[in-house]
PDB file of C-alpha atoms in Angstrom:
ATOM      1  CA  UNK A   1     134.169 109.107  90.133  1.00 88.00           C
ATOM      2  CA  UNK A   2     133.294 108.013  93.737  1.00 92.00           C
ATOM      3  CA  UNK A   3     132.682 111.142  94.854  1.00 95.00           C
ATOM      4  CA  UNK A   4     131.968 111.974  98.218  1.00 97.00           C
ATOM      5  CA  UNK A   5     128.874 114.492  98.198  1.00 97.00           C
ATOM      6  CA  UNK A   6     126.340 113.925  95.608  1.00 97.00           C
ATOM      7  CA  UNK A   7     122.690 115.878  95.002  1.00 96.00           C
ATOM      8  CA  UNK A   8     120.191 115.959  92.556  1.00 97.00           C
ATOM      9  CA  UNK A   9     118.805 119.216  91.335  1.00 97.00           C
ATOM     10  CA  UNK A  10     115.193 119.064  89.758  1.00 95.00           C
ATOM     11  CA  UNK A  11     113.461 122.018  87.668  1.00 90.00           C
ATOM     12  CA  UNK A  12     110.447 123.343  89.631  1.00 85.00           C
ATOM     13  CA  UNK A  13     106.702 122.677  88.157  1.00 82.00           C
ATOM     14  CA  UNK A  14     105.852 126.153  88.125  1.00 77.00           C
ATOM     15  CA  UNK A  15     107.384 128.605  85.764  1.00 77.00           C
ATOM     16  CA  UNK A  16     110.624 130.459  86.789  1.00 78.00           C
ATOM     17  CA  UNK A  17     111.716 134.181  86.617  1.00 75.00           C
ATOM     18  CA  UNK A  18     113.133 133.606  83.079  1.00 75.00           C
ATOM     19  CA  UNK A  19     109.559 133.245  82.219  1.00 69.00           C
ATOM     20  CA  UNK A  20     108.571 136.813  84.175  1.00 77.00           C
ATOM     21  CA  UNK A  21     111.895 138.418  82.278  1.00 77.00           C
ATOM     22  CA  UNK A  22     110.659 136.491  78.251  1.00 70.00           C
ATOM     23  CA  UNK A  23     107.037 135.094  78.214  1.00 77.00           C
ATOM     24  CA  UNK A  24     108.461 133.070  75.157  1.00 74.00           C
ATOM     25  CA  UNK A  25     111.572 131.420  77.091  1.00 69.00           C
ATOM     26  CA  UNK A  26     111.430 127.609  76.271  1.00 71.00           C
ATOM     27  CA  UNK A  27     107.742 128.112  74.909  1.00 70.00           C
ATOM     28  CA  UNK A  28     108.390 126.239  71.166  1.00 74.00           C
ATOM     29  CA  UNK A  29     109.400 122.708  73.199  1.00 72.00           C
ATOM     30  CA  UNK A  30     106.874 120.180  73.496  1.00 78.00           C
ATOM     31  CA  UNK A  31     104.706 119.031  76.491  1.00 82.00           C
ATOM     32  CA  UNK A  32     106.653 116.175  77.685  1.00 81.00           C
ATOM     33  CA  UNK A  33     104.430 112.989  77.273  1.00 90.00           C
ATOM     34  CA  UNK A  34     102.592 111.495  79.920  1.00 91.00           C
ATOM     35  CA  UNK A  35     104.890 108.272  79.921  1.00 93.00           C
ATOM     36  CA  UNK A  36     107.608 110.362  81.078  1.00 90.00           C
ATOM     37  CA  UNK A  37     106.056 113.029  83.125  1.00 86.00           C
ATOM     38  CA  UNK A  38     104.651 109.380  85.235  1.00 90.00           C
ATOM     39  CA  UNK A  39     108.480 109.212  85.755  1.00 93.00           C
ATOM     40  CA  UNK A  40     109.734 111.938  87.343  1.00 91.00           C
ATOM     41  CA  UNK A  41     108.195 110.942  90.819  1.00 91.00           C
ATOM     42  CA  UNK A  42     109.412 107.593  90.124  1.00 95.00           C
ATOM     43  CA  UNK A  43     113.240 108.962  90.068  1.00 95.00           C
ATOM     44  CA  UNK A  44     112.862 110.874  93.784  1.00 95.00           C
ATOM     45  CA  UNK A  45     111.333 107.879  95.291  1.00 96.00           C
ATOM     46  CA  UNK A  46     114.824 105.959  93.471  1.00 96.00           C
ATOM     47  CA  UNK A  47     117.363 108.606  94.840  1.00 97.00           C
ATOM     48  CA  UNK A  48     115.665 108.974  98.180  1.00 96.00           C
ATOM     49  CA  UNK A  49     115.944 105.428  98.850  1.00 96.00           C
ATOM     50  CA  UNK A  50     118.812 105.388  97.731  1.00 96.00           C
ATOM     51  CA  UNK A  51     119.439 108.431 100.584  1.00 96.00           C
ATOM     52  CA  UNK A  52     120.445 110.707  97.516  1.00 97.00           C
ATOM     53  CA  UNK A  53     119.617 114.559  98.359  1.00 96.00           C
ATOM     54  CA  UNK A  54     117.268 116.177  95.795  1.00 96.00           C
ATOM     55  CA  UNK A  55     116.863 120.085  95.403  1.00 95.00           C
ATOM     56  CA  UNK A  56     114.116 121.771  93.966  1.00 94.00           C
ATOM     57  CA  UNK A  57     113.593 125.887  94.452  1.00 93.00           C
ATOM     58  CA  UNK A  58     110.747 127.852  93.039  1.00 91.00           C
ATOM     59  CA  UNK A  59     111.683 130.428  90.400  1.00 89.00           C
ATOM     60  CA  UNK A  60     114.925 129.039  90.250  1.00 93.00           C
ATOM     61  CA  UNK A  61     115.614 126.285  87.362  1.00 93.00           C
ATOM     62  CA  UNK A  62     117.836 122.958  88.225  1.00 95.00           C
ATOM     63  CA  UNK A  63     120.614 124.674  86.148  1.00 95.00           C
ATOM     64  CA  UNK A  64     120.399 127.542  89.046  1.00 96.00           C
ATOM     65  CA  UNK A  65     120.877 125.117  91.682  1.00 96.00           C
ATOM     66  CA  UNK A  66     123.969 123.523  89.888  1.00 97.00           C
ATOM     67  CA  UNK A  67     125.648 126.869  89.718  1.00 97.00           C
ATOM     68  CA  UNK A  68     124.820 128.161  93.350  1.00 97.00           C
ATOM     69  CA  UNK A  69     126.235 124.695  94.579  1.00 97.00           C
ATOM     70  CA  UNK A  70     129.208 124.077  92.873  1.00 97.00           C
ATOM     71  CA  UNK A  71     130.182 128.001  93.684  1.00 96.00           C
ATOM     72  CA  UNK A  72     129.196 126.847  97.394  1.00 96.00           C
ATOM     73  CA  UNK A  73     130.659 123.883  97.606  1.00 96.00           C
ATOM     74  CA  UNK A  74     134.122 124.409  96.016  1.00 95.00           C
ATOM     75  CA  UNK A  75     134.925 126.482  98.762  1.00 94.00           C
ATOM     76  CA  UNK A  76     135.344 123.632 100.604  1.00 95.00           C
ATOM     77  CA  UNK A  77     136.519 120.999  98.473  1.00 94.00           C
ATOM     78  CA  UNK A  78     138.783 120.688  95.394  1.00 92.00           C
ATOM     79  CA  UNK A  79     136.896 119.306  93.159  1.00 97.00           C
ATOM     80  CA  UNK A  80     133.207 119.481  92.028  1.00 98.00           C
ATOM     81  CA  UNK A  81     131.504 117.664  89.189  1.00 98.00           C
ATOM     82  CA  UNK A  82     128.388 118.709  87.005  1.00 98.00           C
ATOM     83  CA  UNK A  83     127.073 115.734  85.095  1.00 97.00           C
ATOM     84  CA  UNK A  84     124.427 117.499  82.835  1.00 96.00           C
ATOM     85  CA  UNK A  85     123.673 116.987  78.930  1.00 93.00           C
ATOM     86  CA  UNK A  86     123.390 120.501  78.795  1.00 93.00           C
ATOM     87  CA  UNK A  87     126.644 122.726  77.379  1.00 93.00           C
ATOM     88  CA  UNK A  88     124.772 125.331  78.969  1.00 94.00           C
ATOM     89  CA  UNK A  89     126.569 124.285  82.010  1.00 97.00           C
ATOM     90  CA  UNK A  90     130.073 125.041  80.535  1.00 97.00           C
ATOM     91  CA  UNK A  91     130.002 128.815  81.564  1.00 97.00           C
ATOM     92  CA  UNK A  92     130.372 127.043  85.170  1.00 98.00           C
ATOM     93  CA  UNK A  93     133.555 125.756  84.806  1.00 98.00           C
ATOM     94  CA  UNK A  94     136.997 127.380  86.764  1.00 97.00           C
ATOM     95  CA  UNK A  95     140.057 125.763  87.991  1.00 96.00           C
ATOM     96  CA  UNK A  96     137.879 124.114  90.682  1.00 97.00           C
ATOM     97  CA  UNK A  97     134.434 123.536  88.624  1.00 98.00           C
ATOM     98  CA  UNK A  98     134.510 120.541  85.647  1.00 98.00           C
ATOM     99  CA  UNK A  99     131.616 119.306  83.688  1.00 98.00           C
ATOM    100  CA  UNK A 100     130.801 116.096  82.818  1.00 97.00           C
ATOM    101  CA  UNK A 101     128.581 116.275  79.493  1.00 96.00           C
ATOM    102  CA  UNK A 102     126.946 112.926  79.102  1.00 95.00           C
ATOM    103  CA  UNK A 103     126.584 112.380  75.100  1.00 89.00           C
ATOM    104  CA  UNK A 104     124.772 109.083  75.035  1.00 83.00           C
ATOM    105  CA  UNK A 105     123.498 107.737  78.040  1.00 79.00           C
ATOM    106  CA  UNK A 106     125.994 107.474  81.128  1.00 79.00           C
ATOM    107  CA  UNK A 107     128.239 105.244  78.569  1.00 85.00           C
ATOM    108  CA  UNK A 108     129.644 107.888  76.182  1.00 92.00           C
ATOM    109  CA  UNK A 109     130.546 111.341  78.433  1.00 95.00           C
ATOM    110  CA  UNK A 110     133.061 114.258  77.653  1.00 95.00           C
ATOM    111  CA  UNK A 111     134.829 115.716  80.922  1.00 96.00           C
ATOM    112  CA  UNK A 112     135.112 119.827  79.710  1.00 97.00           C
ATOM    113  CA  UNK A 113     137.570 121.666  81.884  1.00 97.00           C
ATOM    114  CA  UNK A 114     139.402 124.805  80.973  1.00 97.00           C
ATOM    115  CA  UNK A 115     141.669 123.516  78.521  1.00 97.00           C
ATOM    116  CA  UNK A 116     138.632 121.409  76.841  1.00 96.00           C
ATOM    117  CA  UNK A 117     136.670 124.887  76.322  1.00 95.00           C
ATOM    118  CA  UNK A 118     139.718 126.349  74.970  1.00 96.00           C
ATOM    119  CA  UNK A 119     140.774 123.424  72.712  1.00 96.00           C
ATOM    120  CA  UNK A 120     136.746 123.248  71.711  1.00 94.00           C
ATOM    121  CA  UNK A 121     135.786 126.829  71.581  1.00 95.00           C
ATOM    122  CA  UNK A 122     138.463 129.168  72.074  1.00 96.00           C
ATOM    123  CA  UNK A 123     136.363 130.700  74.366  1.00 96.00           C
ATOM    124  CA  UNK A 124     136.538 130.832  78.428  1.00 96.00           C
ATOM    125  CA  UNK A 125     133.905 129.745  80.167  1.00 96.00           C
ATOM    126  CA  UNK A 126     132.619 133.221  80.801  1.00 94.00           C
ATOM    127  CA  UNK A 127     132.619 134.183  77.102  1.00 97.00           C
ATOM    128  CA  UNK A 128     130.322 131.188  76.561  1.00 95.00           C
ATOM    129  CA  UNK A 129     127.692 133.145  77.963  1.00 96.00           C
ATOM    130  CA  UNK A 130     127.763 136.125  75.187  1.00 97.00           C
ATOM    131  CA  UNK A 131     127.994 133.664  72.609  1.00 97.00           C
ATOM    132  CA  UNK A 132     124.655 132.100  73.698  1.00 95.00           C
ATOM    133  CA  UNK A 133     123.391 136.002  73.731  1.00 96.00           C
ATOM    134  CA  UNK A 134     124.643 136.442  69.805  1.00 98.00           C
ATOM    135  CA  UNK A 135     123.366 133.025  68.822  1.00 96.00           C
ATOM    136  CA  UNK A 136     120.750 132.079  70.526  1.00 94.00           C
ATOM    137  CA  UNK A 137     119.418 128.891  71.816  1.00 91.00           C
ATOM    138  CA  UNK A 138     116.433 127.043  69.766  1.00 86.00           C
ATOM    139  CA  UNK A 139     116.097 124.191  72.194  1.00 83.00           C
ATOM    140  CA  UNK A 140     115.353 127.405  75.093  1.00 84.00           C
ATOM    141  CA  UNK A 141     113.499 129.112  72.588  1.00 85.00           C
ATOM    142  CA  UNK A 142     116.267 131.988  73.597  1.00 90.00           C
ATOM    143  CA  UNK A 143     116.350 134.545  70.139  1.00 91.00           C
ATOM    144  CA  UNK A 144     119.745 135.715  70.046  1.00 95.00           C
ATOM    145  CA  UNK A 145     120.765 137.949  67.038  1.00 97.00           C
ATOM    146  CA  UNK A 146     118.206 137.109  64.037  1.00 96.00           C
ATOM    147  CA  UNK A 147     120.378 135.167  61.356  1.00 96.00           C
ATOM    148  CA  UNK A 148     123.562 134.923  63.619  1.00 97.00           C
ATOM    149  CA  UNK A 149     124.219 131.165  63.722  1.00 95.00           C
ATOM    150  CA  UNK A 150     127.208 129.657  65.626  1.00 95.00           C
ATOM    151  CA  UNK A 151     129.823 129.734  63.113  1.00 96.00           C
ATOM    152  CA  UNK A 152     129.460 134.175  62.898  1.00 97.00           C
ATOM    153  CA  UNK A 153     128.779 134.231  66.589  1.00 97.00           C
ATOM    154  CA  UNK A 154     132.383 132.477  67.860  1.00 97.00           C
ATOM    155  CA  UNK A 155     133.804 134.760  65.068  1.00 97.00           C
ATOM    156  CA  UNK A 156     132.532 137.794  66.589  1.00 98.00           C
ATOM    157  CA  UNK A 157     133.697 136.457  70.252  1.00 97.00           C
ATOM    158  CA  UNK A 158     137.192 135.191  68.660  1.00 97.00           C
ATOM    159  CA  UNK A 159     137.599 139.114  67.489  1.00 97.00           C
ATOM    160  CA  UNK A 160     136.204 141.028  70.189  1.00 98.00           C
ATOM    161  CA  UNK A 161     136.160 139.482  73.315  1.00 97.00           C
ATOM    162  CA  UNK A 162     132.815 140.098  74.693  1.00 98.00           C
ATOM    163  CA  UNK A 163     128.990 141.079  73.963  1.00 98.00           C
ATOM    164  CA  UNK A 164     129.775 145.168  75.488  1.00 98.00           C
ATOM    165  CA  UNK A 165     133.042 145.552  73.154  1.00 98.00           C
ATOM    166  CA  UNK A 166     131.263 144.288  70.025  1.00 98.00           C
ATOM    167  CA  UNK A 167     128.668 147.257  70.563  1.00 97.00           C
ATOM    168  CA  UNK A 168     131.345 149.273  71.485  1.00 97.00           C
ATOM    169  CA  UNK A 169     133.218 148.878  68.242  1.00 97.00           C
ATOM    170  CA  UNK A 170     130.152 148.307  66.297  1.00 97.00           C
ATOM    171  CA  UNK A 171     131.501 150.603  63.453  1.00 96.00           C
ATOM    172  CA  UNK A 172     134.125 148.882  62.700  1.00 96.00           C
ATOM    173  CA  UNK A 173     131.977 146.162  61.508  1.00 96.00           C
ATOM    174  CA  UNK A 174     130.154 145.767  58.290  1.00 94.00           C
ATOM    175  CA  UNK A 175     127.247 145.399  55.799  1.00 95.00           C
ATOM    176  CA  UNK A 176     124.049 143.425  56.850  1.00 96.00           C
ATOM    177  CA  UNK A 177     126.121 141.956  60.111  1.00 97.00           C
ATOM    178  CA  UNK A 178     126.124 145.169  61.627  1.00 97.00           C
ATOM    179  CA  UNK A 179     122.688 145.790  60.460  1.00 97.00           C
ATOM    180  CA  UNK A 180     120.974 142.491  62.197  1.00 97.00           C
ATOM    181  CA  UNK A 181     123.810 143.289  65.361  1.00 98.00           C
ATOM    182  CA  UNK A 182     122.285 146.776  65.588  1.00 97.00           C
ATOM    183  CA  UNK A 183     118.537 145.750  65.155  1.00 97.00           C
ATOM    184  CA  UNK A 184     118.179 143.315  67.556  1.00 96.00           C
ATOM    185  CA  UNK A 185     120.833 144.947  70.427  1.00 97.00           C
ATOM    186  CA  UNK A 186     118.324 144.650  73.205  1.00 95.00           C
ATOM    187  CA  UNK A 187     117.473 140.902  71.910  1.00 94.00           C
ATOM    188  CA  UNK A 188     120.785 140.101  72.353  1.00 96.00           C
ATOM    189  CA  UNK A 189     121.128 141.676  76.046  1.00 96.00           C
ATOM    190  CA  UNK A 190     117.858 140.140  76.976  1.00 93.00           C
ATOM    191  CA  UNK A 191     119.382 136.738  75.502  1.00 94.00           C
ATOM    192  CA  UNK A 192     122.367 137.548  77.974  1.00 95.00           C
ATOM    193  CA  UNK A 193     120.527 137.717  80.503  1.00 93.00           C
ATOM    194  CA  UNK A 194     118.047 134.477  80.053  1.00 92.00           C
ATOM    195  CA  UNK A 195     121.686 132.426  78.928  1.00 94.00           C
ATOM    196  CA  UNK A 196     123.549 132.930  82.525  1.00 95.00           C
ATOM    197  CA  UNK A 197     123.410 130.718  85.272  1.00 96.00           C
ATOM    198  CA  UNK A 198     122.970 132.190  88.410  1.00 95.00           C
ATOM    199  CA  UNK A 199     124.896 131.076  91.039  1.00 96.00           C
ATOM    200  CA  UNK A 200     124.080 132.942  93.895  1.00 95.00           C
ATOM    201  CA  UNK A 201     120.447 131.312  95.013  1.00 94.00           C
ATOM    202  CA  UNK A 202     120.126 132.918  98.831  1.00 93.00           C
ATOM    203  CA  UNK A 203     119.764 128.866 100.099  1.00 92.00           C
ATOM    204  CA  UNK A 204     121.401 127.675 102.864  1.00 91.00           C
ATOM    205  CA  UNK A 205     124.338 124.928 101.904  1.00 92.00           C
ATOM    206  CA  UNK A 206     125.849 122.445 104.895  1.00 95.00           C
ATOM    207  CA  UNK A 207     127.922 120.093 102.576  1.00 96.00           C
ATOM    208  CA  UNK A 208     127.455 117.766 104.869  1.00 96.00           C
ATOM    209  CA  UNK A 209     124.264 116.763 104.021  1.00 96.00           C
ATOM    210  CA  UNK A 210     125.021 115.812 100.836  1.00 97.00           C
ATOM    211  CA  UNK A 211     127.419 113.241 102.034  1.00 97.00           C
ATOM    212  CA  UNK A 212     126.770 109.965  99.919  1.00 97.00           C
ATOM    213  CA  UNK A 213     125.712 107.353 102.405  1.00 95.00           C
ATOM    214  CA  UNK A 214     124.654 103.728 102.425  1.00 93.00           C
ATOM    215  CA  UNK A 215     121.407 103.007  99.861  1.00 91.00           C
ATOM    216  CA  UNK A 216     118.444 101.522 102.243  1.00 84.00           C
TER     217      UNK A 216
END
């Protein structure tokens, strides 16, 4: 890709406001093993000598940073790249905004745009976020709707558009889906909430310094 401003943004150590909003939010995943957490300095000393900016915020996760710098930065350029494993990251992408999902290393990637997410999920990438709110996200540890997998959730999306207008035609749907939609209403706003990337971070952004320079 070549591109011509590149940065790195890294998860903070100490937990973020998702945690303050669900004291459960990503608590089922494992404690990452010392042979990897030994790592992670390893990778800023790589990128810094390779004079490759790296961002890190309290309270805010990596994903924040993403979003708050590709809103930033395609304001002044025409195109911005997220390279991420995470389909999280879709909900990101405009006419300006693509993502790079990386499947299998940096060998086997997907570039999603807006046709992609409509081909894939016939979704844009703004109704990605209420489908994360109906489904829920194991890997997070964000609940969702109890017993709504992915298959009922894009249904739901296909027919009503949005997370609101399925509550506000709740009636017109039926038996024990309405029953589980209607129990666990403020689960699913909460899951709203914990599933969208922010992407206004109050940071200051020159582009400038991310300008990809020589490696020392």
């Amino acid at each position: 890709y070549s591109p011509e401003y590149l940065c790195v943004a890294f998860d903070p150590e100490k937990p973020t406001f998702r945690h303050q909003q669900y004291k459960d939010y990503k608590a089922t995943r494992q404690k990452a093993p010392n042979e990897l957490v030994q790592q992670f300095q390893l990778i800023r000393d790589v990128l810094d000598v390779h004079k490759i900016k790296r961002v890190e915020v309290e309270g805010f996760e990596a994903d924040d940073l993403a979003g708050t710098f590709a809103c930033a930065a395609k304001e002044q350029v025409t195109d911005v790249y997220l390279v991420t494993s995470d389909k999280d990251y879709l909900q990101l992408i405009d006419e300006n905004v693509k993502v790079i999902l990386t499947k299998k290393g940096v060998t086997n990637t997907e570039e999603m745009d807006l046709k992609s997410m409509e081909e894939e999920y016939g979704l844009t990438p703004g109704q990605f976020v209420d489908l994360k709110a109906l489904m829920g996200d194991s890997s997070d540890n964000i609940p969702g709707v109890s017993g709504v997998g992915e298959k009922t959730a894009l249904k739901l999306m296909h027919e009503y558009k949005s997370l609101d207008n399925i509550y506000e035609n709740i009636d017109s749907i039926k038996g024990k889906l309405r029953e589980k939609l209607e129990t666990d209403k403020m689960q699913a706003y909460m899951s709203q909430t914990l599933a969208r990337i922010i992407t206004d971070i109050p940071i200051d952004f020159d582009i400038d310094e991310y300008k990809v320079q020589k490696p020392d």
